[in-house]
Amino acid sequence: MMRGLSENPAALAALILAQGVCAGVFLFDVVLDGGELTRLWPLDWHFAVEAAAVLGLIAGIAFEIRVLLRLLARKAHLERQVSMAASALHDVIDAHFLAWGLTASEHDVAWFTVKGLPIAEIARLRGSADGTVKSHLNAIYRKAGVTNRGELLSLLIEDLMDGADRAPPASAAQEQSA
């Protein structure tokens, strides 16, 4: 899929540069034509149209530069916001995993599961057997109080939607140790 000019700042900057070169050429021509005028009034219409076109082109370039700078600032702001949100999401999910008392292996499997990887892929990435991953998943589901991947994701999303600042539910293992 081809990206539009509004999504590609370099292409927009190149377009503005090309317009700037054209404006420079036209401005030079208008200045030369203006030097050859013998009288200012009545105005030479050809000269007036060229001068107005150059002023319009320069105004358009100034406007485009302003818009480009705003778009770049907005893009940077949104990228910072997405980074902060991703970090907060990671922290909230990790807090749930900690509250459930997951082992290090279960923690890894849980993250791969949340990311949507199939059991075979998780096993390949961890260098373990499918059965080991399934065993970890069963332990994760039991500790989280769910029965499958969909319920696990639903639980995490529901808690995120209800408010990320709310503490995750304590696991039975933590309640017994208290």
PDB file of C-alpha atoms in Angstrom, residues 59-132:
ATOM      1  CA  ALA A  59       2.282  32.441   0.875  1.00  0.00           C
ATOM      2  CA  GLY A  60       1.400  28.838  -0.014  1.00  0.00           C
ATOM      3  CA  ILE A  61       4.922  27.694   0.789  1.00  0.00           C
ATOM      4  CA  ALA A  62       4.835  29.494   4.145  1.00  0.00           C
ATOM      5  CA  PHE A  63       1.483  27.847   4.915  1.00  0.00           C
ATOM      6  CA  GLU A  64       2.776  24.387   3.910  1.00  0.00           C
ATOM      7  CA  ILE A  65       5.860  24.781   6.102  1.00  0.00           C
ATOM      8  CA  ARG A  66       3.674  25.739   9.038  1.00  0.00           C
ATOM      9  CA  VAL A  67       1.366  22.770   8.451  1.00  0.00           C
ATOM     10  CA  LEU A  68       4.326  20.403   8.049  1.00  0.00           C
ATOM     11  CA  LEU A  69       5.856  21.586  11.323  1.00  0.00           C
ATOM     12  CA  ARG A  70       2.522  21.117  13.098  1.00  0.00           C
ATOM     13  CA  LEU A  71       2.144  17.618  11.625  1.00  0.00           C
ATOM     14  CA  LEU A  72       5.639  16.664  12.728  1.00  0.00           C
ATOM     15  CA  ALA A  73       5.017  18.020  16.228  1.00  0.00           C
ATOM     16  CA  ARG A  74       1.697  16.146  16.398  1.00  0.00           C
ATOM     17  CA  LYS A  75       3.327  12.948  15.171  1.00  0.00           C
ATOM     18  CA  ALA A  76       6.067  13.229  17.811  1.00  0.00           C
ATOM     19  CA  HIS A  77       3.437  13.861  20.503  1.00  0.00           C
ATOM     20  CA  LEU A  78       1.375  10.845  19.418  1.00  0.00           C
ATOM     21  CA  GLU A  79       4.457   8.624  19.313  1.00  0.00           C
ATOM     22  CA  ARG A  80       5.315   9.666  22.889  1.00  0.00           C
ATOM     23  CA  GLN A  81       1.721   8.968  23.970  1.00  0.00           C
ATOM     24  CA  VAL A  82       1.722   5.521  22.330  1.00  0.00           C
ATOM     25  CA  SER A  83       5.050   4.712  23.957  1.00  0.00           C
ATOM     26  CA  MET A  84       3.721   5.735  27.373  1.00  0.00           C
ATOM     27  CA  ALA A  85       0.511   3.757  26.838  1.00  0.00           C
ATOM     28  CA  ALA A  86       2.444   0.664  25.751  1.00  0.00           C
ATOM     29  CA  SER A  87       4.649   0.956  28.815  1.00  0.00           C
ATOM     30  CA  ALA A  88       1.616   1.361  31.080  1.00  0.00           C
ATOM     31  CA  LEU A  89      -0.098  -1.615  29.441  1.00  0.00           C
ATOM     32  CA  HIS A  90       3.017  -3.709  29.985  1.00  0.00           C
ATOM     33  CA  ASP A  91       3.165  -2.637  33.648  1.00  0.00           C
ATOM     34  CA  VAL A  92      -0.518  -3.431  34.257  1.00  0.00           C
ATOM     35  CA  ILE A  93      -0.255  -6.871  32.674  1.00  0.00           C
ATOM     36  CA  ASP A  94       2.975  -7.592  34.570  1.00  0.00           C
ATOM     37  CA  ALA A  95       1.230  -6.565  37.808  1.00  0.00           C
ATOM     38  CA  HIS A  96      -1.475  -9.140  37.088  1.00  0.00           C
ATOM     39  CA  PHE A  97       1.123 -11.829  36.394  1.00  0.00           C
ATOM     40  CA  LEU A  98       2.896 -10.959  39.648  1.00  0.00           C
ATOM     41  CA  ALA A  99      -0.370 -10.972  41.602  1.00  0.00           C
ATOM     42  CA  TRP A 100      -1.224 -14.391  40.185  1.00  0.00           C
ATOM     43  CA  GLY A 101       2.139 -15.709  41.373  1.00  0.00           C
ATOM     44  CA  LEU A 102       3.357 -16.925  37.989  1.00  0.00           C
ATOM     45  CA  THR A 103       6.746 -18.608  37.805  1.00  0.00           C
ATOM     46  CA  ALA A 104       9.364 -17.195  35.418  1.00  0.00           C
ATOM     47  CA  SER A 105       8.469 -19.827  32.799  1.00  0.00           C
ATOM     48  CA  GLU A 106       4.755 -19.217  33.206  1.00  0.00           C
ATOM     49  CA  HIS A 107       5.397 -15.491  32.933  1.00  0.00           C
ATOM     50  CA  ASP A 108       7.152 -15.985  29.564  1.00  0.00           C
ATOM     51  CA  VAL A 109       4.411 -18.286  28.278  1.00  0.00           C
ATOM     52  CA  ALA A 110       1.743 -15.855  29.481  1.00  0.00           C
ATOM     53  CA  TRP A 111       3.360 -12.976  27.565  1.00  0.00           C
ATOM     54  CA  PHE A 112       3.625 -15.039  24.402  1.00  0.00           C
ATOM     55  CA  THR A 113      -0.021 -16.023  24.865  1.00  0.00           C
ATOM     56  CA  VAL A 114      -1.131 -12.414  25.314  1.00  0.00           C
ATOM     57  CA  LYS A 115       0.786 -11.562  22.140  1.00  0.00           C
ATOM     58  CA  GLY A 116      -1.299 -14.191  20.316  1.00  0.00           C
ATOM     59  CA  LEU A 117       1.341 -16.786  19.521  1.00  0.00           C
ATOM     60  CA  PRO A 118       0.154 -20.379  19.026  1.00  0.00           C
ATOM     61  CA  ILE A 119       1.370 -23.112  21.377  1.00  0.00           C
ATOM     62  CA  ALA A 120       3.765 -24.595  18.799  1.00  0.00           C
ATOM     63  CA  GLU A 121       5.419 -21.211  18.213  1.00  0.00           C
ATOM     64  CA  ILE A 122       5.738 -20.558  21.962  1.00  0.00           C
ATOM     65  CA  ALA A 123       7.349 -23.978  22.375  1.00  0.00           C
ATOM     66  CA  ARG A 124       9.762 -23.299  19.511  1.00  0.00           C
ATOM     67  CA  LEU A 125      10.751 -19.886  20.916  1.00  0.00           C
ATOM     68  CA  ARG A 126      11.277 -21.295  24.408  1.00  0.00           C
ATOM     69  CA  GLY A 127      13.020 -24.450  23.217  1.00  0.00           C
ATOM     70  CA  SER A 128      10.522 -26.669  24.978  1.00  0.00           C
ATOM     71  CA  ALA A 129       7.899 -29.247  24.096  1.00  0.00           C
ATOM     72  CA  ASP A 130       4.304 -28.384  23.227  1.00  0.00           C
ATOM     73  CA  GLY A 131       3.188 -30.371  26.266  1.00  0.00           C
ATOM     74  CA  THR A 132       5.337 -28.201  28.555  1.00  0.00           C
TER      75      THR A 132
END
